[in-house]
Coordinates of C-alpha atoms and ligand atoms in Angstrom, one line a residue:
M18 CA -33.9 17.8 81.0
T19 CA -31.3 18.1 84.0
S20 CA -27.9 19.3 83.2
P21 CA -25.5 16.4 83.9
S22 CA -22.2 16.8 85.8
L23 CA -19.2 16.1 84.1
V24 CA -16.1 14.5 86.2
W25 CA -12.8 14.5 84.5
F26 CA -10.6 11.6 85.5
R27 CA -6.7 11.9 85.5
D28 CA -4.2 9.8 88.0
D29 CA -7.5 9.0 90.0
L30 CA -9.0 5.9 88.2
R31 CA -11.0 4.8 90.9
I32 CA -14.9 5.1 92.2
T33 CA -14.2 4.9 96.0
D34 CA -12.5 7.8 98.1
N35 CA -13.2 10.1 94.9
P36 CA -14.4 13.6 96.0
A37 CA -14.7 14.8 92.6
L38 CA -17.0 12.0 91.9
H39 CA -18.8 12.2 94.8
A40 CA -19.5 16.1 94.2
A41 CA -20.4 15.5 90.8
T42 CA -23.2 12.5 91.5
D43 CA -24.2 14.6 94.7
A44 CA -25.3 17.0 92.1
G45 CA -27.2 14.9 89.8
P46 CA -26.8 12.5 86.6
T47 CA -23.0 12.3 86.0
L48 CA -20.7 11.9 82.8
A49 CA -17.2 10.6 83.0
L50 CA -14.5 11.9 80.8
Y51 CA -10.6 10.6 80.5
V52 CA -8.5 12.6 78.1
L53 CA -5.2 11.4 76.5
D54 CA -3.3 14.3 76.4
E55 CA -0.2 14.4 74.6
E56 CA -0.4 17.8 73.4
S57 CA -0.5 20.2 76.3
P58 CA 2.9 21.5 77.2
G59 CA 4.9 20.2 80.2
V60 CA 2.8 17.4 80.0
R61 CA 5.3 14.3 80.0
P62 CA 4.0 11.7 77.5
L63 CA 3.6 8.0 78.9
G64 CA 6.0 5.4 78.8
G65 CA 5.6 2.2 77.0
A66 CA 4.7 0.2 80.2
A67 CA 2.5 3.1 81.6
R68 CA 0.3 3.1 78.4
W69 CA 0.0 -0.6 78.7
W70 CA -1.3 -0.2 82.3
L71 CA -3.4 2.7 81.2
H72 CA -5.4 0.9 78.6
H73 CA -6.6 -2.1 81.1
A74 CA -7.3 0.3 83.7
L75 CA -9.7 2.4 81.6
V76 CA -11.4 -0.9 80.8
A77 CA -11.5 -1.6 84.5
L78 CA -12.7 1.8 85.4
R79 CA -15.5 1.6 82.8
E80 CA -16.6 -1.4 84.5
E81 CA -16.9 0.2 87.9
L82 CA -18.5 3.5 86.6
D83 CA -21.2 1.2 84.5
R84 CA -22.0 -0.2 88.0
I85 CA -23.1 3.2 89.5
G86 CA -24.8 4.5 86.1
V87 CA -21.8 6.9 84.7
P88 CA -20.9 6.5 81.2
L89 CA -17.2 6.9 80.5
V90 CA -16.4 9.1 77.4
L91 CA -12.6 8.8 75.8
R92 CA -11.1 11.6 73.8
R93 CA -7.8 12.7 72.5
G94 CA -6.1 16.1 72.5
A95 CA -5.1 18.9 74.6
A96 CA -7.0 19.3 77.6
A97 CA -7.6 22.9 77.7
A98 CA -9.3 22.3 74.3
V99 CA -11.0 18.9 75.0
V100 CA -12.5 19.2 78.2
P101 CA -14.5 22.4 77.7
A102 CA -15.7 21.1 74.3
V103 CA -17.0 18.0 75.8
A104 CA -18.8 19.9 78.8
A105 CA -20.6 22.0 75.9
E106 CA -21.4 18.7 74.1
A107 CA -22.9 17.3 77.1
G108 CA -24.8 20.5 78.2
A109 CA -23.0 19.9 81.6
G110 CA -24.0 22.2 84.5
G111 CA -20.6 21.4 86.4
L112 CA -17.1 20.2 86.1
F113 CA -15.1 18.4 88.8
W114 CA -11.9 17.0 89.0
N115 CA -9.1 16.1 91.5
R116 CA -6.0 18.2 91.7
R117 CA -2.9 17.5 90.0
Y118 CA 0.5 18.9 91.0
G119 CA 2.9 18.5 88.0
G120 CA 3.9 22.2 86.4
G121 CA 2.4 21.2 83.1
E122 CA -1.0 19.6 84.1
R123 CA -1.4 22.6 86.6
R124 CA -1.3 24.9 83.6
A125 CA -3.5 22.9 81.7
D126 CA -6.0 22.7 84.5
A127 CA -5.7 26.3 85.3
A128 CA -6.6 26.7 81.6
V129 CA -9.5 24.7 81.6
K130 CA -10.9 26.2 84.8
Q131 CA -10.8 29.6 83.5
I132 CA -12.6 28.7 80.1
A133 CA -15.5 26.8 82.0
R134 CA -15.9 29.4 84.4
S135 CA -16.0 32.2 81.7
S136 CA -18.7 30.0 80.0
G137 CA -20.7 30.1 83.2
L138 CA -19.9 26.3 84.5
R139 CA -19.4 25.6 87.9
A140 CA -15.9 24.4 87.9
E141 CA -14.4 22.7 91.2
S142 CA -11.4 20.6 92.0
H143 CA -10.6 18.5 95.1
Q144 CA -7.8 16.9 96.9
A145 CA -7.6 13.2 96.4
S146 CA -4.0 12.0 95.3
L147 CA -1.9 13.5 98.2
L148 CA -2.2 13.2 102.1
H149 CA -1.1 17.1 101.6
E150 CA -1.6 20.0 99.6
P151 CA 2.1 20.9 98.9
W152 CA 1.6 24.8 99.3
E153 CA -0.1 24.2 102.7
L154 CA 2.9 22.4 104.3
T155 CA 5.9 25.0 105.0
T156 CA 8.8 25.3 106.9
R157 CA 8.6 27.7 109.9
Q158 CA 10.4 30.2 107.7
G159 CA 7.2 29.6 105.2
G160 CA 9.2 27.8 102.3
P161 CA 9.1 24.4 100.9
Y162 CA 10.8 21.4 102.9
K163 CA 14.2 20.3 101.7
V164 CA 14.7 17.4 104.3
F165 CA 12.3 14.6 104.8
T166 CA 12.5 13.8 108.6
P167 CA 11.2 17.5 109.5
F168 CA 8.5 17.3 106.5
W169 CA 7.1 13.8 107.9
K170 CA 7.2 14.6 111.4
E171 CA 4.9 17.8 110.4
L172 CA 2.8 15.7 107.7
S173 CA 2.2 12.6 109.9
S174 CA 1.3 14.9 113.0
H175 CA -2.0 15.5 111.1
D176 CA -5.2 13.4 111.1
F177 CA -6.0 12.4 107.7
R178 CA -9.7 12.4 106.4
H179 CA -11.6 8.8 106.1
P180 CA -12.0 7.6 102.6
L181 CA -15.4 7.9 101.0
P182 CA -17.6 5.1 99.8
A183 CA -18.5 4.7 96.1
P184 CA -21.6 6.6 95.2
Q185 CA -24.8 5.1 95.0
R186 CA -25.8 4.0 91.5
Q187 CA -27.1 7.0 89.7
R188 CA -29.7 7.8 86.7
V189 CA -27.9 7.4 83.5
P190 CA -27.8 10.8 81.5
E191 CA -30.1 10.8 78.7
K192 CA -27.3 11.5 76.3
A193 CA -23.6 11.2 76.1
P194 CA -21.2 13.0 73.8
W195 CA -19.6 10.8 71.3
G196 CA -16.3 9.2 72.4
D197 CA -13.0 7.5 70.9
S198 CA -13.0 3.6 71.1
L199 CA -10.2 2.7 73.5
E200 CA -8.6 0.3 70.5
Q201 CA -8.2 3.6 68.5
W202 CA -5.6 4.9 71.0
G203 CA -3.1 1.9 70.1
L204 CA -1.8 2.0 74.0
L205 CA -0.8 -1.8 73.6
P206 CA 2.2 -2.8 72.3
R207 CA 2.2 -4.6 68.8
D208 CA 4.9 -6.3 66.7
P209 CA 6.2 -7.4 69.1
D210 CA 3.8 -7.8 71.9
W211 CA 5.9 -7.6 74.9
S212 CA 3.3 -7.7 77.2
V213 CA 2.6 -11.1 78.3
P214 CA 4.6 -11.1 81.4
L215 CA 3.2 -7.7 82.3
A216 CA 0.0 -9.2 82.4
E217 CA 0.8 -12.4 84.3
A218 CA 2.3 -10.1 86.9
W219 CA -0.3 -7.4 87.0
T220 CA -4.0 -7.0 86.8
P221 CA -4.7 -3.0 86.6
G222 CA -7.7 -1.8 88.4
P223 CA -9.1 -1.0 91.6
R224 CA -10.4 -4.6 92.4
A225 CA -7.1 -5.9 92.1
A226 CA -5.9 -3.1 94.1
G227 CA -8.1 -3.9 97.1
E228 CA -7.0 -7.2 96.8
F229 CA -3.2 -6.5 97.0
L230 CA -3.8 -4.0 99.9
E231 CA -5.7 -6.9 101.8
E232 CA -3.1 -9.5 101.1
F233 CA -0.5 -7.2 102.4
T234 CA -2.1 -5.9 105.4
D235 CA -3.0 -9.4 106.3
S236 CA 0.1 -11.2 105.4
V237 CA 3.0 -9.0 104.8
L238 CA 2.8 -5.8 106.9
S239 CA 3.8 -7.5 110.2
G240 CA 7.4 -8.7 108.6
Y241 CA 7.6 -5.5 106.6
S242 CA 10.6 -3.9 108.4
E243 CA 12.8 -6.8 108.0
D244 CA 11.6 -8.4 104.7
R245 CA 11.1 -5.4 102.6
E246 CA 15.0 -5.5 102.1
R247 CA 14.7 -8.7 100.3
P248 CA 14.2 -8.6 96.9
G249 CA 14.0 -12.5 96.6
Q250 CA 10.9 -12.3 99.2
A251 CA 7.4 -10.8 98.6
G252 CA 8.2 -8.6 101.5
T253 CA 6.7 -5.1 100.5
S254 CA 3.4 -4.2 99.3
R255 CA 3.8 -3.9 95.4
L256 CA 1.1 -1.2 95.5
S257 CA 3.1 1.3 93.8
P258 CA 1.4 1.0 90.5
Y259 CA -2.2 1.2 92.1
L260 CA -1.1 4.3 93.9
R261 CA 0.6 5.8 90.7
W262 CA -2.7 5.3 88.5
G263 CA -4.8 6.1 91.6
H264 CA -6.8 2.7 91.8
L265 CA -6.4 3.3 95.6
S266 CA -6.0 6.6 97.4
P267 CA -3.4 7.3 99.8
F268 CA -6.2 7.8 102.4
E269 CA -7.4 4.6 102.0
V270 CA -3.9 3.0 102.5
W271 CA -3.2 5.0 105.2
H272 CA -6.2 4.1 107.1
A273 CA -5.9 0.4 106.1
I274 CA -2.6 0.5 107.7
G275 CA -3.7 2.5 110.7
R276 CA -6.0 -0.3 111.6
R277 CA -3.1 -2.9 112.0
R278 CA -1.1 -0.5 114.0
H279 CA -1.7 -2.4 117.3
E280 CA -0.9 -5.8 115.6
A281 CA 2.1 -4.7 113.6
P282 CA 3.6 -1.3 115.2
G283 CA 7.0 -1.7 113.4
G284 CA 5.8 -2.4 110.0
S285 CA 3.1 0.2 109.9
A286 CA 5.7 2.9 111.1
A287 CA 7.9 1.9 108.4
F288 CA 5.3 1.4 105.6
A289 CA 3.6 4.7 106.5
S290 CA 6.9 6.6 106.1
E291 CA 7.3 5.0 102.6
L292 CA 4.1 7.0 102.0
G293 CA 5.7 9.8 103.3
W294 CA 8.6 9.8 100.8
R295 CA 5.9 9.7 98.0
E296 CA 4.4 12.8 99.5
F297 CA 7.8 14.2 99.8
A298 CA 8.8 13.3 95.9
W299 CA 5.7 15.3 95.1
H300 CA 6.5 18.4 97.5
Q301 CA 9.5 18.6 95.8
L302 CA 7.8 18.3 92.2
Y303 CA 5.6 20.8 92.9
H304 CA 8.3 23.2 94.0
H305 CA 10.5 22.4 91.1
P306 CA 8.5 21.3 88.1
D307 CA 11.7 20.7 86.2
L308 CA 12.8 17.8 88.6
A309 CA 13.0 15.5 85.5
T310 CA 15.6 17.4 83.8
V311 CA 17.4 19.9 86.3
N312 CA 19.6 19.1 89.0
L313 CA 18.1 20.3 92.3
R314 CA 21.8 21.0 93.5
R315 CA 23.1 22.8 90.7
E316 CA 26.8 22.6 91.2
F317 CA 26.3 19.2 89.8
D318 CA 25.7 20.8 86.2
A319 CA 29.6 20.6 86.2
Y320 CA 29.7 17.0 87.1
P321 CA 31.3 15.2 83.8
W322 CA 28.3 12.9 83.5
W323 CA 27.9 11.0 79.9
S324 CA 25.2 11.5 78.2
K325 CA 23.8 10.7 74.7
G326 CA 25.4 12.4 72.0
D327 CA 29.0 12.3 73.5
G328 CA 30.0 9.1 71.8
G329 CA 32.4 6.4 73.6
G330 CA 32.0 3.3 75.4
Q331 CA 29.3 4.7 77.5
A332 CA 26.5 3.8 74.9
A333 CA 27.3 0.0 74.9
L334 CA 27.8 0.2 78.9
L335 CA 24.2 1.9 78.9
R336 CA 22.6 -0.7 76.7
R337 CA 24.2 -3.6 78.8
W338 CA 22.7 -2.1 81.9
Q339 CA 19.3 -1.7 80.1
R340 CA 19.3 -5.3 79.1
G341 CA 20.5 -6.7 82.5
R342 CA 24.1 -7.8 81.0
T343 CA 26.5 -5.7 83.3
G344 CA 28.0 -9.0 85.0
L345 CA 26.7 -7.8 88.2
P346 CA 24.0 -10.2 89.1
L347 CA 22.1 -7.9 91.5
V348 CA 21.9 -5.3 89.3
D349 CA 21.1 -7.7 86.3
A350 CA 18.2 -9.2 87.9
G351 CA 16.7 -6.0 88.9
Q352 CA 17.1 -4.9 85.4
R353 CA 15.6 -8.1 84.0
E354 CA 12.5 -8.2 86.4
L355 CA 12.0 -4.4 85.4
W356 CA 12.1 -5.6 81.9
A357 CA 10.0 -8.5 82.3
T358 CA 7.3 -7.2 84.9
G359 CA 7.6 -3.3 84.6
W360 CA 8.4 -3.3 88.3
M361 CA 11.7 -3.8 90.4
H362 CA 12.3 -3.9 94.1
N363 CA 13.3 -0.6 95.7
R364 CA 16.5 -2.0 96.9
V365 CA 17.6 -2.9 93.7
R366 CA 16.4 0.2 92.3
M367 CA 18.6 2.1 94.5
V368 CA 21.9 -0.2 93.9
S369 CA 21.1 -0.4 90.1
A370 CA 20.8 3.7 89.6
S371 CA 24.1 3.9 91.9
L372 CA 25.8 1.6 89.3
L373 CA 24.6 3.5 86.5
V374 CA 25.2 7.1 87.7
K375 CA 28.4 6.6 89.8
N376 CA 30.3 3.2 88.5
L377 CA 29.5 4.1 85.0
G378 CA 29.3 7.7 85.1
I379 CA 26.3 7.7 82.9
D380 CA 23.6 11.0 83.5
W381 CA 21.0 10.3 85.9
R382 CA 18.5 11.4 83.1
L383 CA 19.2 8.7 80.9
G384 CA 18.7 6.2 83.5
E385 CA 15.3 8.1 84.7
Q386 CA 14.2 7.8 80.9
W387 CA 14.5 4.3 80.8
F388 CA 12.5 3.8 84.2
W389 CA 10.1 6.1 82.7
D390 CA 9.4 4.1 79.8
T391 CA 9.5 0.6 81.4
L392 CA 8.0 1.0 84.8
V393 CA 4.3 0.3 85.2
D394 CA 4.3 2.5 88.3
A395 CA 6.6 5.3 86.3
D396 CA 5.5 8.3 88.2
A397 CA 6.3 12.0 87.4
A398 CA 7.3 13.0 91.0
S399 CA 8.9 9.8 92.4
N400 CA 10.9 8.6 89.4
P401 CA 13.0 11.8 89.1
F402 CA 13.1 12.4 92.7
N403 CA 14.6 9.1 93.6
W404 CA 17.2 9.4 90.6
Q405 CA 18.1 12.7 92.1
W406 CA 18.4 11.0 95.3
A407 CA 20.4 8.1 94.0
A408 CA 22.9 10.6 91.8
G409 CA 23.3 12.8 94.9
C410 CA 22.2 15.7 93.3
G411 CA 18.5 16.1 94.8
A412 CA 16.6 17.0 98.0
D413 CA 17.8 15.2 101.1
A414 CA 20.0 12.9 98.6
S415 CA 22.1 10.1 99.2
P416 CA 25.6 11.4 100.1
F417 CA 27.7 11.1 96.8
F418 CA 30.3 9.1 98.5
R419 CA 27.8 6.5 99.7
I420 CA 28.5 4.4 96.5
F421 CA 26.6 1.2 96.9
N422 CA 28.9 -2.0 96.0
P423 CA 26.6 -4.3 94.1
L424 CA 28.3 -7.3 95.0
T425 CA 28.4 -6.5 98.9
Q426 CA 24.5 -5.5 98.6
E427 CA 23.8 -9.0 96.9
K428 CA 25.6 -10.7 99.7
T429 CA 23.5 -8.5 102.3
H430 CA 20.1 -8.3 100.8
D431 CA 20.0 -11.6 98.8
P432 CA 22.5 -13.9 100.7
D433 CA 20.8 -17.3 99.1
G434 CA 20.7 -16.0 95.7
T435 CA 16.9 -16.3 95.4
Y436 CA 16.3 -13.5 93.5
T437 CA 19.5 -13.4 91.1
R438 CA 18.8 -17.0 90.2
R439 CA 15.1 -16.6 89.6
W440 CA 16.2 -13.7 86.9
I441 CA 19.5 -15.0 85.4
P442 CA 19.0 -18.5 84.7
E443 CA 22.5 -18.7 82.9
L444 CA 24.2 -17.5 86.1
G445 CA 27.2 -19.4 87.0
T446 CA 27.6 -20.5 83.0
P447 CA 30.1 -19.0 80.6
D448 CA 27.0 -17.5 79.1
Y449 CA 26.9 -14.9 81.9
P450 CA 29.4 -12.0 80.9
E451 CA 32.2 -10.6 83.2
A452 CA 31.9 -7.4 85.3
C453 CA 31.4 -4.4 82.6
V454 CA 33.3 -2.2 85.0
D455 CA 36.0 -2.2 87.7
L456 CA 33.9 -1.2 90.8
K457 CA 37.2 0.0 92.9
E458 CA 38.7 2.0 90.2
S459 CA 35.2 3.7 89.1
R460 CA 34.3 4.5 92.5
E461 CA 37.6 6.4 92.9
A462 CA 37.0 8.1 89.8
A463 CA 33.7 9.0 90.7
L464 CA 34.7 10.6 94.1
E465 CA 37.4 12.4 92.5
A466 CA 35.0 14.2 90.1
F467 CA 32.8 14.7 93.1
R468 CA 35.7 16.6 95.0
S469 CA 36.5 18.6 91.9
L470 CA 32.7 20.2 91.8
P471 CA 32.7 23.9 92.5
R472 CA 31.3 23.7 96.2
N473 CA 30.8 27.4 96.7
R474 CA 27.7 27.3 94.3
V475 CA 25.8 24.8 96.1
S476 CA 22.4 25.7 96.5
I477 CA 18.7 23.8 95.9
G478 CA 16.8 24.8 93.5
R479 CA 17.1 27.5 90.6
S480 CA 17.3 30.8 92.9
Ligands
FAD516 C1 15.9 5.0 91.1 C2 14.6 4.9 91.7 C3 13.6 5.0 90.7 C4 12.0 5.1 91.4 N1 10.8 5.2 90.6 C5 9.8 5.1 91.3 C6 8.6 5.5 90.3 O1 8.6 6.1 89.1 N2 7.5 5.3 91.0 C7 7.1 4.9 92.1 O2 6.1 5.1 92.6 N3 8.1 4.5 93.1 C8 9.6 4.8 92.5 N4 10.7 4.6 93.2 C9 10.5 4.2 94.8 C10 10.3 2.9 95.2 O3 11.7 2.1 94.6 C11 9.0 2.2 94.7 O4 7.7 3.2 95.3 C12 8.7 0.7 95.4 O5 9.7 0.0 94.9 C13 7.3 0.4 95.1 O6 7.3 -1.0 95.6 P1 6.3 -1.1 96.7 O7 4.9 -0.9 96.4 O8 6.3 -2.8 97.2 O9 6.9 -0.5 97.9 P2 6.6 -0.5 99.4 O10 7.9 -0.6 100.2 O11 5.4 -1.7 99.9 O12 6.2 1.0 100.0 C14 4.7 1.5 99.8 C15 4.5 2.9 98.8 O13 5.2 3.6 99.3 C16 5.7 4.6 98.3 N5 7.1 4.5 98.0 C17 8.1 3.7 98.5 N6 9.3 4.1 98.6 C18 9.3 5.2 98.2 C19 10.4 6.2 97.5 N7 11.6 5.7 97.6 N8 9.9 7.4 96.9 C20 8.6 7.1 96.8 N9 7.6 6.8 97.0 C21 8.0 5.5 97.7 C22 5.2 3.8 97.1 O14 4.1 4.7 96.6 C23 4.9 2.4 97.5 O15 4.1 1.8 96.7 C24 11.9 4.6 92.8 C25 13.3 4.5 93.4 C26 14.4 4.5 92.9 C27 15.2 4.2 93.9

């Protein structure tokens, strides 16, 4: 009997452009494994919307894998215990995966690699989820990049490999280890089931991802540079959850856009640089594993943000913000879009985050956690990175004094009210609340708090 290969799937839930799957199937009959790991230290448990997405993504992945003769095994537990155990049960000859870049994930992967190799197993990792390896791209001084423009200039000057096709159908391995049933994991919400509008908005899985990408390159890309700032229009790709879950690889997206660069030069360049921000966020997370909890600019540790436990009226303001009842229509529309669909337009994310941290004086980490729980694209790097950017304490962040005025932003980006009216049916009626904060006064208070920070402690990172 030939020893099968084992591919450990993580944030790469696809069969095309999957180098680990390719290497495994090249070696012979292959089994696939997905581990729901809520136990390894430093691995962040998924939020509610992400759990919903994962359930459907695994159903879709299983279908795809069945087509190529690769059974999918589901297990729950700490990766360092589960993965070697499944490899042993399967009598696997090799273990393959695509690399992850978060701190807890890297520690878990290193532990698995060590255990596998010490038991004589071939253990191999591949690059699939980022266009760059964060340790390979360094400044001239040899350190990590802290500023986006030079980072992207350097990275985008490289040629990126072309995507791999799906592997050919395999001979199915003779036996597979036992696995959990997906239903046992309870990833779907019950009592109440709030997922109906999510399911109307999204179809998780690689097939839908491909359709989104095609629709975007055919119909939206040419107007992307201008339309991307209009939340009332379908002017962006909405590919973020598909990239987050790896239903598409960044190499596939990069080359699909590249093929259109002559027809849509402006849109292609603008879109490519958005992919660059995704890379930059992961670059930061790799070098600052505590990005979701620690201000990159440590002088912000002294900023008097309100955080839970302090009591006061901010708890009620936080709730109003979460529920889309601040009385500021652009922010409320965004928060309601988020609650209903698990996604929010980028412009509105920026304005909503700015209101929370600058006008309402609430700690960015509370906003980050809310997004983490409610976004279908909740990403361990992009979410904290952008929150730190919006709060002014992050890498290459929005300058603190740039405090978005949600009313002016609404006039500029949703001039005919298409977006706000879509999400706030009671707009303009007595049922819609007054603004929960005086924008001018709160702006002045934020600037005053900022001016009082100890400037001489400015540095990025811990050292
Ligand atoms: C406070 C805040 C929190 C955010 N949290 C997340 C998150 O958890 N997950 C996430 O994927 N994005 C996050 N973003 C970035 C951005 O808002 C979304 O990636 C974008 O809105 C997704 O829509 P799209 O796919 O239509 O974007 P497009 O405009 O079509 O952009 C294409 C792709 O580029 C990437 N991208 C675009 N903008 C950014 C950015 N600023 N940072 C990193 N990558 C970017 C995404 O992968 C996106 O799918 C956040 C932004 C803010 C301001």
